[in-house]
Every structure is written in C-alpha cells, then in structure tokens.
C-alpha cells in the first residue's frame, strides 16, 4: 500500500478518495452545517463533493497566490467551532462525535496550479474540503460534466468571485479542461456583473 501511495505522489496521479460513508451523527451535523450558507464569507459549494468555499477577493491578478490566508482560516474555524468542530492540526478541523473532518489542503508553492490543491490531500467521502473559491471551481471542473461545472461555478461566483484567468492559465490538455476552455469568457462576464450589481461589491477580504 505504501508503495502504491508513493507512486501516486511521484507520478502526480490523483489519490482516490476514501469511500467511508457518513453515519447518522454526520448526517445530522450536515443539516446544521447548512447554516454556513447564511454567512457571506462561507458557502457549501457542493454537498455531494463536500466543498466549502471561503470568500477571498473581489478582483484578482492572474499571478496572485491562491492560498487560504490566516484570516480565511480563522473565520472558517470561528463559524465551525459552535457546531462542535475543533482544529486538530494545521490541515484538519475535526468533529469528533460525528467523525467528520474539514480538510485544509497543504500549501505547496506560489506558482502551483489551483487544480493541484486537493490532489495530494485526500479525504474520506464523509469529510469536507475547505477551499479558496478558485480551488473550489477547479474541483468542480475536474469532477462534474462541463455544463454542470459551468452552472455551479456561475452560482459560486455570485457570492465568491474566483480567479478566472488563473483557472484558464492552468487548464490542462485533457478532455474535461478543453471542453471548459470556451466558458472562460462567459464566466468573466457573469462574475463582473455580479460584482457590479449586488451588495457583493461592498465586501472586503478577510486578510
């Protein structure tokens, strides 16, 4: 098994997700976690994939580092703590009774692809990822059919803008990414309109 994991890391192959199903306590916790969507800085982007996005910025440069800042981490923990979560390491927030973790992927390098954020930070099926909006969008692109990914990212950017140009820069030469490439211009338009026409324009980053 160790040799197989080592090969996944060396070859850059996506580590498969542990298929541990959520128990009854986890399902009850999920119901309480739905309240996170009431916070303007947090949203559960996808319940099936278990993705939580933390608001980052309104405007991006394509060269911006795509990482969870200390302020983003602190805010997420402050909202998760009343639900019974406690931080147990630099990359994990855990709810012991429900046996549910919120995984914060390890930071690797400033120039790393946002598509790589979760590739070497595996989680169980019952756990969540805590991601930047751009990382969450990349996860949707990698796991959903193109039309569905575009629709979900449009819903995401209405609350949490993403670094659309950076996503475009890191699209890979494979079918799912080639299919998504044509949506980049449309998403830039949708995001710009959301920022201009909603109270989103008054929001500031968590630092």
Short mmCIF file of C-alpha atoms in Angstrom, two decimals:
data_model
loop_
_atom_site.label_atom_id
_atom_site.label_comp_id
_atom_site.label_asym_id
_atom_site.label_seq_id
_atom_site.Cartn_x
_atom_site.Cartn_y
_atom_site.Cartn_z
CA UNK A 1 0.00 0.00 0.00
CA UNK A 2 2.82 2.44 0.87
CA UNK A 3 4.47 1.73 -2.45
CA UNK A 4 1.20 2.49 -4.25
CA UNK A 5 0.76 5.80 -2.42
CA UNK A 6 4.38 6.70 -3.19
CA UNK A 7 3.75 6.00 -6.88
CA UNK A 8 0.63 8.23 -6.85
CA UNK A 9 2.70 11.09 -5.39
CA UNK A 10 5.68 10.65 -7.71
CA UNK A 11 3.58 10.30 -10.84
CA UNK A 12 1.14 13.05 -9.90
CA UNK A 13 -1.83 10.70 -10.05
CA UNK A 14 -4.91 11.78 -8.13
CA UNK A 15 -5.11 9.92 -4.82
CA UNK A 16 -8.51 8.18 -4.68
CA UNK A 17 -10.96 9.32 -2.06
CA UNK A 18 -11.64 7.02 0.88
CA UNK A 19 -15.23 5.82 0.39
CA UNK A 20 -16.19 5.97 4.09
CA UNK A 21 -19.91 6.78 4.17
CA UNK A 22 -21.27 9.31 6.68
CA UNK A 23 -23.01 7.87 9.74
CA UNK A 24 -26.23 9.09 11.36
CA UNK A 25 -24.38 11.62 13.52
CA UNK A 26 -22.63 13.00 10.43
CA UNK A 27 -25.92 13.39 8.58
CA UNK A 28 -27.39 15.32 11.49
CA UNK A 29 -24.30 17.52 11.52
CA UNK A 30 -24.68 18.21 7.80
CA UNK A 31 -28.14 19.59 8.50
CA UNK A 32 -26.68 22.05 10.98
CA UNK A 33 -23.85 22.95 8.61
CA UNK A 34 -26.41 24.21 6.08
CA UNK A 35 -26.49 27.39 8.20
CA UNK A 36 -22.98 28.20 6.94
CA UNK A 37 -24.55 29.47 3.73
CA UNK A 38 -26.04 32.34 5.72
CA UNK A 39 -22.54 33.72 6.24
CA UNK A 40 -21.41 35.94 3.33
CA UNK A 41 -17.85 34.65 3.65
CA UNK A 42 -18.69 30.92 3.59
CA UNK A 43 -20.75 28.61 1.42
CA UNK A 44 -21.11 24.90 0.89
CA UNK A 45 -20.44 24.81 -2.84
CA UNK A 46 -21.38 21.17 -3.28
CA UNK A 47 -22.86 18.77 -0.73
CA UNK A 48 -22.08 15.65 -2.73
CA UNK A 49 -18.43 16.60 -3.18
CA UNK A 50 -18.37 18.20 0.30
CA UNK A 51 -16.76 21.50 -0.76
CA UNK A 52 -16.76 24.60 1.45
CA UNK A 53 -15.59 27.88 -0.08
CA UNK A 54 -14.20 30.82 1.89
CA UNK A 55 -14.52 34.29 0.34
CA UNK A 56 -11.17 35.59 -0.89
CA UNK A 57 -11.23 38.76 -3.02
CA UNK A 58 -13.36 40.72 -5.49
CA UNK A 59 -10.59 41.32 -8.01
CA UNK A 60 -7.64 39.16 -8.93
CA UNK A 61 -4.43 39.29 -10.89
CA UNK A 62 -3.75 36.03 -12.70
CA UNK A 63 -0.41 35.80 -10.86
CA UNK A 64 -1.99 36.05 -7.38
CA UNK A 65 -1.13 33.29 -4.93
CA UNK A 66 -4.12 31.00 -4.43
CA UNK A 67 -3.98 30.03 -0.77
CA UNK A 68 -6.14 30.01 2.35
CA UNK A 69 -4.90 33.05 4.26
CA UNK A 70 -4.72 33.05 8.07
CA UNK A 71 -7.78 35.31 8.13
CA UNK A 72 -9.77 32.93 5.93
CA UNK A 73 -8.82 30.00 8.17
CA UNK A 74 -9.68 31.87 11.36
CA UNK A 75 -13.08 32.90 10.04
CA UNK A 76 -13.95 29.37 8.96
CA UNK A 77 -12.90 27.94 12.32
CA UNK A 78 -14.89 30.61 14.20
CA UNK A 79 -18.04 29.57 12.31
CA UNK A 80 -17.38 25.83 12.60
CA UNK A 81 -16.49 25.86 16.30
CA UNK A 82 -20.10 26.46 17.53
CA UNK A 83 -21.10 23.32 15.59
CA UNK A 84 -18.60 21.25 17.60
CA UNK A 85 -15.54 21.36 15.34
CA UNK A 86 -12.05 21.78 16.77
CA UNK A 87 -8.79 22.29 14.91
CA UNK A 88 -6.60 19.22 15.44
CA UNK A 89 -3.73 20.02 13.07
CA UNK A 90 -2.57 22.59 10.55
CA UNK A 91 -4.61 20.87 7.85
CA UNK A 92 -7.65 19.46 9.67
CA UNK A 93 -10.64 20.67 11.67
CA UNK A 94 -12.48 17.74 13.30
CA UNK A 95 -15.91 16.98 14.76
CA UNK A 96 -15.18 14.01 17.00
CA UNK A 97 -18.74 12.90 17.77
CA UNK A 98 -19.84 12.93 14.13
CA UNK A 99 -16.48 11.61 12.84
CA UNK A 100 -16.29 14.37 10.22
CA UNK A 101 -13.18 16.32 9.21
CA UNK A 102 -12.81 19.57 7.30
CA UNK A 103 -9.56 19.27 5.37
CA UNK A 104 -7.50 22.34 4.50
CA UNK A 105 -5.16 21.22 1.68
CA UNK A 106 -1.45 21.69 2.23
CA UNK A 107 0.17 24.68 0.58
CA UNK A 108 2.92 23.64 -1.86
CA UNK A 109 4.26 26.54 -3.95
CA UNK A 110 3.22 30.02 -5.07
CA UNK A 111 3.15 29.01 -8.72
CA UNK A 112 1.24 25.78 -8.18
CA UNK A 113 -1.85 25.04 -10.22
CA UNK A 114 -5.15 25.56 -8.37
CA UNK A 115 -6.15 22.19 -9.83
CA UNK A 116 -3.45 20.59 -7.67
CA UNK A 117 -4.81 21.89 -4.35
CA UNK A 118 -6.65 18.65 -3.46
CA UNK A 119 -4.71 16.10 -5.49
CA UNK A 120 -2.32 15.20 -2.70
CA UNK A 121 -4.61 15.95 0.25
CA UNK A 122 -7.03 13.00 0.15
CA UNK A 123 -10.14 12.97 2.29
CA UNK A 124 -12.85 10.49 3.12
CA UNK A 125 -16.19 10.65 1.34
CA UNK A 126 -17.81 11.87 4.56
CA UNK A 127 -15.31 14.72 5.03
CA UNK A 128 -15.23 18.24 3.58
CA UNK A 129 -12.59 20.31 1.85
CA UNK A 130 -12.16 23.95 2.92
CA UNK A 131 -11.01 25.77 -0.23
CA UNK A 132 -10.49 29.13 -1.82
CA UNK A 133 -13.23 29.92 -4.36
CA UNK A 134 -10.76 29.31 -7.20
CA UNK A 135 -9.78 25.90 -5.80
CA UNK A 136 -13.45 25.01 -5.37
CA UNK A 137 -14.13 25.95 -9.00
CA UNK A 138 -11.23 23.77 -10.15
CA UNK A 139 -12.62 20.84 -8.15
CA UNK A 140 -15.98 21.27 -9.90
CA UNK A 141 -14.27 21.34 -13.31
CA UNK A 142 -12.41 18.13 -12.51
CA UNK A 143 -15.41 16.21 -11.18
CA UNK A 144 -18.55 17.45 -12.97
CA UNK A 145 -19.66 17.33 -16.62
CA UNK A 146 -18.76 20.62 -18.33
CA UNK A 147 -22.28 22.06 -18.47
CA UNK A 148 -22.89 21.25 -14.82
CA UNK A 149 -19.50 22.64 -13.80
CA UNK A 150 -20.21 25.93 -15.59
CA UNK A 151 -23.64 26.24 -13.95
CA UNK A 152 -22.24 25.54 -10.49
CA UNK A 153 -19.35 27.96 -10.91
CA UNK A 154 -21.80 30.66 -12.06
CA UNK A 155 -23.67 30.12 -8.78
CA UNK A 156 -20.36 30.19 -6.88
CA UNK A 157 -19.10 33.49 -8.33
CA UNK A 158 -22.37 35.24 -7.50
CA UNK A 159 -21.22 35.06 -3.87
CA UNK A 160 -17.49 34.25 -4.03
CA UNK A 161 -15.59 35.54 -7.11
CA UNK A 162 -12.84 33.31 -8.48
CA UNK A 163 -9.58 33.96 -10.31
CA UNK A 164 -10.99 33.08 -13.74
CA UNK A 165 -7.83 33.98 -15.66
CA UNK A 166 -5.67 31.83 -13.40
CA UNK A 167 -8.01 28.90 -14.00
CA UNK A 168 -7.66 29.47 -17.74
CA UNK A 169 -3.87 29.58 -17.47
CA UNK A 170 -3.75 26.19 -15.76
CA UNK A 171 -6.26 24.26 -17.87
CA UNK A 172 -4.61 21.04 -18.99
CA UNK A 173 -4.57 19.22 -22.30
CA UNK A 174 -7.32 16.78 -21.45
CA UNK A 175 -10.94 16.46 -22.47
CA UNK A 176 -12.67 17.98 -19.43
CA UNK A 177 -10.39 21.01 -19.47
CA UNK A 178 -10.55 21.55 -23.22
CA UNK A 179 -14.35 21.47 -23.02
CA UNK A 180 -14.33 24.06 -20.25
CA UNK A 181 -11.98 26.48 -22.02
CA UNK A 182 -14.78 28.05 -24.06
CA UNK A 183 -16.63 29.08 -20.88
CA UNK A 184 -13.84 31.31 -19.54
CA UNK A 185 -15.06 34.49 -21.27
CA UNK A 186 -18.66 33.91 -20.21
CA UNK A 187 -17.68 33.36 -16.58
CA UNK A 188 -15.67 36.58 -16.56
CA UNK A 189 -18.81 38.42 -17.74
CA UNK A 190 -21.09 36.72 -15.19
CA UNK A 191 -18.66 37.48 -12.39
CA UNK A 192 -18.22 41.13 -13.38
CA UNK A 193 -21.99 41.65 -13.48
CA UNK A 194 -22.40 40.02 -10.06
CA UNK A 195 -19.80 42.34 -8.54
CA UNK A 196 -21.28 45.43 -10.17
CA UNK A 197 -24.96 44.79 -9.47
CA UNK A 198 -25.14 43.20 -5.99
CA UNK A 199 -24.03 44.03 -2.45
CA UNK A 200 -21.02 41.84 -3.19
CA UNK A 201 -19.22 44.98 -4.38
CA UNK A 202 -19.00 46.24 -0.77
CA UNK A 203 -17.38 43.09 0.62
CA UNK A 204 -13.77 43.09 1.74
CA UNK A 205 -11.37 40.19 2.06
CA UNK A 206 -10.66 38.51 5.37
CA UNK A 207 -6.92 39.20 5.14
#
